[in-house]
Structures are given as structure tokens and as C-alpha cells.
């Protein structure tokens, strides 16, 4: 196995659908500008409430990627 050096960043994904969708949105957006994404870690979940229901999700994720 090759030795890797990783870098971590923290971003917030959002979605009106679900927390899982917010994570997917964050990863999809990050993958457009960051190469070699390897893993993610959900740090925090929160959302907005409207009329007693979840209106919007916000999920903070750490993303790890290998450096070139």
C-alpha cells in the first residue's frame, strides 16, 4: 500500500429534502474542484423549522483527500 498524506477541510451542505441529501450535495460540489476525495465525516446536523416541520437541513462535514 502506498503511503498517503491527507488534507481535511470542513464544509456545510444544505438540502430541503434530507440530511443525507445535504451530505451528498456537499460531496458533489466539493468533487468539482477537489481531486482525490477519499472520505467524509459528519460533524454536525442542524436545520430550520417552519410550521412544526423541518424546512431545510444543514450538515457540516469534514472531507479528506490525498495530496498530490
Short mmCIF file of N, CA, C and O in Angstrom, two decimals:
data_model
loop_
_atom_site.label_atom_id
_atom_site.label_comp_id
_atom_site.label_asym_id
_atom_site.label_seq_id
_atom_site.Cartn_x
_atom_site.Cartn_y
_atom_site.Cartn_z
N UNK A 1 0.84 -1.18 0.00
CA UNK A 1 0.00 0.00 0.00
C UNK A 1 0.89 1.24 0.00
O UNK A 1 1.84 1.35 0.76
N UNK A 2 0.55 2.17 -0.82
CA UNK A 2 1.29 3.42 -0.93
C UNK A 2 0.96 4.32 0.27
O UNK A 2 -0.17 4.38 0.73
N UNK A 3 1.99 5.01 0.77
CA UNK A 3 1.76 5.98 1.84
C UNK A 3 1.05 7.20 1.27
O UNK A 3 1.39 7.67 0.19
N UNK A 4 0.08 7.70 1.99
CA UNK A 4 -0.66 8.88 1.56
C UNK A 4 -0.55 9.97 2.61
O UNK A 4 -0.47 9.70 3.80
N UNK A 5 -0.59 11.20 2.16
CA UNK A 5 -0.72 12.35 3.04
C UNK A 5 -2.09 12.94 2.75
O UNK A 5 -2.44 13.16 1.59
N UNK A 6 -2.87 13.15 3.79
CA UNK A 6 -4.23 13.63 3.63
C UNK A 6 -4.36 15.08 4.10
O UNK A 6 -3.67 15.52 5.00
N UNK A 7 -5.27 15.76 3.49
CA UNK A 7 -5.67 17.10 3.93
C UNK A 7 -7.16 17.02 4.25
O UNK A 7 -7.90 16.31 3.58
N UNK A 8 -7.59 17.75 5.31
CA UNK A 8 -9.00 17.78 5.67
C UNK A 8 -9.53 19.20 5.53
O UNK A 8 -8.84 20.17 5.85
N UNK A 9 -10.75 19.29 5.04
CA UNK A 9 -11.46 20.56 5.01
C UNK A 9 -12.83 20.36 5.63
O UNK A 9 -13.31 19.23 5.73
N UNK A 10 -13.45 21.44 6.04
CA UNK A 10 -14.78 21.38 6.63
C UNK A 10 -15.70 22.27 5.81
O UNK A 10 -15.39 23.43 5.55
N UNK A 11 -16.82 21.70 5.38
CA UNK A 11 -17.80 22.44 4.59
C UNK A 11 -19.21 22.14 5.12
O UNK A 11 -19.40 21.19 5.88
N UNK A 12 -20.18 22.93 4.69
CA UNK A 12 -21.57 22.74 5.10
C UNK A 12 -22.42 22.51 3.85
O UNK A 12 -22.45 23.35 2.95
N UNK A 13 -23.08 21.36 3.80
CA UNK A 13 -24.02 21.06 2.72
C UNK A 13 -25.43 21.36 3.18
O UNK A 13 -25.74 21.26 4.37
N UNK A 14 -26.29 21.73 2.23
CA UNK A 14 -27.68 22.04 2.57
C UNK A 14 -28.63 21.29 1.66
O UNK A 14 -28.28 20.89 0.55
N UNK A 15 -29.86 21.12 2.14
CA UNK A 15 -30.89 20.45 1.36
C UNK A 15 -32.26 20.68 1.99
O UNK A 15 -32.38 20.71 3.21
N UNK A 16 -33.26 20.81 1.16
CA UNK A 16 -34.63 20.87 1.64
C UNK A 16 -35.22 19.46 1.76
O UNK A 16 -36.32 19.30 2.30
N UNK A 17 -34.50 18.46 1.30
CA UNK A 17 -35.01 17.08 1.26
C UNK A 17 -34.67 16.29 2.51
O UNK A 17 -35.56 15.74 3.17
N UNK A 18 -33.36 16.19 2.85
CA UNK A 18 -32.94 15.36 3.99
C UNK A 18 -31.50 15.68 4.37
O UNK A 18 -30.77 16.32 3.62
N UNK A 19 -31.10 15.18 5.53
CA UNK A 19 -29.71 15.35 5.95
C UNK A 19 -28.78 14.56 5.03
O UNK A 19 -27.69 15.03 4.70
N UNK A 20 -29.19 13.37 4.63
CA UNK A 20 -28.38 12.59 3.69
C UNK A 20 -28.18 13.33 2.37
O UNK A 20 -27.09 13.32 1.80
N UNK A 21 -29.21 13.96 1.90
CA UNK A 21 -29.13 14.74 0.67
C UNK A 21 -28.19 15.93 0.84
O UNK A 21 -27.44 16.28 -0.08
N UNK A 22 -28.18 16.53 2.01
CA UNK A 22 -27.27 17.64 2.29
C UNK A 22 -25.81 17.17 2.21
O UNK A 22 -24.96 17.86 1.68
N UNK A 23 -25.54 15.97 2.74
CA UNK A 23 -24.19 15.40 2.66
C UNK A 23 -23.83 15.15 1.20
O UNK A 23 -22.74 15.51 0.74
N UNK A 24 -24.74 14.55 0.45
CA UNK A 24 -24.48 14.27 -0.97
C UNK A 24 -24.22 15.56 -1.74
O UNK A 24 -23.33 15.61 -2.60
N UNK A 25 -24.98 16.61 -1.44
CA UNK A 25 -24.78 17.90 -2.11
C UNK A 25 -23.40 18.48 -1.80
O UNK A 25 -22.73 19.01 -2.70
N UNK A 26 -22.97 18.37 -0.56
CA UNK A 26 -21.66 18.87 -0.18
C UNK A 26 -20.55 18.13 -0.90
O UNK A 26 -19.63 18.74 -1.45
N UNK A 27 -20.65 16.81 -0.95
CA UNK A 27 -19.64 15.99 -1.62
C UNK A 27 -19.62 16.26 -3.12
O UNK A 27 -18.56 16.40 -3.73
N UNK A 28 -20.79 16.36 -3.72
CA UNK A 28 -20.88 16.61 -5.16
C UNK A 28 -20.25 17.95 -5.53
O UNK A 28 -19.50 18.05 -6.51
N UNK A 29 -20.53 18.98 -4.74
CA UNK A 29 -19.97 20.30 -5.02
C UNK A 29 -18.45 20.30 -4.82
O UNK A 29 -17.70 20.82 -5.64
N UNK A 30 -17.98 19.70 -3.72
CA UNK A 30 -16.54 19.67 -3.45
C UNK A 30 -15.79 18.89 -4.52
O UNK A 30 -14.68 19.26 -4.89
N UNK A 31 -16.40 17.82 -5.02
CA UNK A 31 -15.71 16.97 -6.01
C UNK A 31 -15.50 17.69 -7.35
O UNK A 31 -14.70 17.25 -8.16
N UNK A 32 -16.18 18.81 -7.56
CA UNK A 32 -15.98 19.57 -8.80
C UNK A 32 -14.65 20.33 -8.78
O UNK A 32 -14.12 20.65 -9.84
N UNK A 33 -14.13 20.64 -7.59
CA UNK A 33 -12.91 21.42 -7.52
C UNK A 33 -11.78 20.73 -6.74
O UNK A 33 -10.65 21.21 -6.77
N UNK A 34 -12.07 19.64 -6.05
CA UNK A 34 -11.06 18.94 -5.26
C UNK A 34 -10.89 17.53 -5.81
O UNK A 34 -11.86 16.77 -5.90
N UNK A 35 -9.65 17.20 -6.16
CA UNK A 35 -9.34 15.85 -6.65
C UNK A 35 -9.05 14.92 -5.48
O UNK A 35 -8.69 15.35 -4.39
N UNK A 36 -9.20 13.64 -5.72
CA UNK A 36 -8.79 12.58 -4.78
C UNK A 36 -9.54 12.59 -3.45
O UNK A 36 -8.97 12.27 -2.41
N UNK A 37 -10.82 12.96 -3.47
CA UNK A 37 -11.62 12.85 -2.24
C UNK A 37 -11.65 11.39 -1.82
O UNK A 37 -11.86 10.50 -2.64
N UNK A 38 -11.46 11.13 -0.52
CA UNK A 38 -11.39 9.75 -0.03
C UNK A 38 -12.45 9.41 1.01
O UNK A 38 -12.92 8.30 1.06
N UNK A 39 -12.78 10.35 1.89
CA UNK A 39 -13.71 10.04 2.97
C UNK A 39 -14.41 11.29 3.47
O UNK A 39 -14.01 12.40 3.17
N UNK A 40 -15.48 11.07 4.23
CA UNK A 40 -16.19 12.18 4.87
C UNK A 40 -16.57 11.79 6.28
O UNK A 40 -16.66 10.61 6.61
N UNK A 41 -16.77 12.79 7.10
CA UNK A 41 -17.17 12.60 8.49
C UNK A 41 -18.21 13.66 8.81
O UNK A 41 -17.96 14.86 8.64
N UNK A 42 -19.40 13.23 9.24
CA UNK A 42 -20.44 14.18 9.62
C UNK A 42 -20.12 14.71 11.01
O UNK A 42 -19.97 13.95 11.96
N UNK A 43 -19.99 16.02 11.11
CA UNK A 43 -19.62 16.68 12.35
C UNK A 43 -20.84 17.21 13.09
O UNK A 43 -20.95 17.10 14.30
N UNK A 44 -21.78 17.77 12.33
CA UNK A 44 -22.92 18.43 12.96
C UNK A 44 -24.10 18.43 12.00
O UNK A 44 -23.93 18.56 10.79
N UNK A 45 -25.29 18.27 12.53
CA UNK A 45 -26.52 18.39 11.76
C UNK A 45 -27.42 19.42 12.43
O UNK A 45 -27.53 19.45 13.65
N UNK A 46 -28.04 20.23 11.62
CA UNK A 46 -28.99 21.21 12.14
C UNK A 46 -29.95 21.57 11.02
O UNK A 46 -29.76 21.17 9.88
N UNK A 47 -30.98 22.30 11.36
CA UNK A 47 -31.93 22.69 10.33
C UNK A 47 -32.87 23.78 10.78
O UNK A 47 -32.89 24.17 11.95
N UNK A 48 -33.64 24.22 9.83
CA UNK A 48 -34.67 25.23 10.09
C UNK A 48 -36.01 24.54 10.26
O UNK A 48 -36.31 23.56 9.57
N UNK A 49 -36.83 25.10 11.13
CA UNK A 49 -38.17 24.57 11.38
C UNK A 49 -39.19 25.61 10.95
O UNK A 49 -39.06 26.80 11.26
N UNK A 50 -40.21 25.16 10.23
CA UNK A 50 -41.30 26.04 9.82
C UNK A 50 -42.61 25.29 9.99
O UNK A 50 -42.76 24.18 9.49
N UNK A 51 -43.53 25.90 10.70
CA UNK A 51 -44.84 25.29 10.95
C UNK A 51 -44.73 23.89 11.54
O UNK A 51 -45.46 22.98 11.17
N UNK A 52 -43.77 23.72 12.44
CA UNK A 52 -43.62 22.44 13.13
C UNK A 52 -42.97 21.34 12.32
O UNK A 52 -42.96 20.19 12.75
N UNK A 53 -42.40 21.66 11.17
CA UNK A 53 -41.74 20.66 10.32
C UNK A 53 -40.36 21.16 9.90
O UNK A 53 -40.12 22.36 9.84
N UNK A 54 -39.49 20.20 9.57
CA UNK A 54 -38.17 20.57 9.08
C UNK A 54 -38.33 21.20 7.70
O UNK A 54 -38.91 20.60 6.80
N UNK A 55 -37.83 22.42 7.58
CA UNK A 55 -37.92 23.13 6.31
C UNK A 55 -36.64 22.95 5.49
O UNK A 55 -36.69 22.83 4.26
N UNK A 56 -35.49 22.93 6.18
CA UNK A 56 -34.22 22.88 5.47
C UNK A 56 -33.16 22.26 6.37
O UNK A 56 -33.13 22.56 7.57
N UNK A 57 -32.30 21.42 5.82
CA UNK A 57 -31.21 20.78 6.54
C UNK A 57 -29.89 21.46 6.25
O UNK A 57 -29.65 21.91 5.13
N UNK A 58 -29.01 21.52 7.26
CA UNK A 58 -27.62 21.96 7.11
C UNK A 58 -26.75 20.91 7.81
O UNK A 58 -26.98 20.60 8.99
N UNK A 59 -25.78 20.37 7.09
CA UNK A 59 -24.92 19.33 7.65
C UNK A 59 -23.46 19.73 7.45
O UNK A 59 -23.03 19.96 6.32
N UNK A 60 -22.73 19.82 8.55
CA UNK A 60 -21.31 20.12 8.49
C UNK A 60 -20.55 18.81 8.34
O UNK A 60 -20.76 17.88 9.11
N UNK A 61 -19.70 18.74 7.32
CA UNK A 61 -18.91 17.54 7.07
C UNK A 61 -17.43 17.91 6.94
O UNK A 61 -17.09 18.98 6.46
N UNK A 62 -16.59 17.02 7.39
CA UNK A 62 -15.16 17.10 7.11
C UNK A 62 -14.90 16.17 5.95
O UNK A 62 -15.39 15.03 5.93
N UNK A 63 -14.15 16.64 4.98
CA UNK A 63 -13.78 15.83 3.83
C UNK A 63 -12.27 15.62 3.84
O UNK A 63 -11.51 16.56 4.11
N UNK A 64 -11.86 14.40 3.57
CA UNK A 64 -10.44 14.09 3.49
C UNK A 64 -10.08 13.75 2.06
O UNK A 64 -10.82 13.07 1.36
N UNK A 65 -8.91 14.23 1.64
CA UNK A 65 -8.44 13.91 0.29
C UNK A 65 -6.92 13.76 0.31
O UNK A 65 -6.24 14.35 1.15
N UNK A 66 -6.42 12.96 -0.61
CA UNK A 66 -4.98 12.78 -0.71
C UNK A 66 -4.37 13.92 -1.47
O UNK A 66 -4.96 14.44 -2.43
N UNK A 67 -3.19 14.32 -1.02
CA UNK A 67 -2.47 15.39 -1.67
C UNK A 67 -1.58 14.83 -2.77
O UNK A 67 -1.10 13.70 -2.67
N UNK A 68 -1.38 15.60 -3.81
CA UNK A 68 -0.54 15.16 -4.92
C UNK A 68 0.92 15.33 -4.57
O UNK A 68 1.31 16.15 -3.80
#
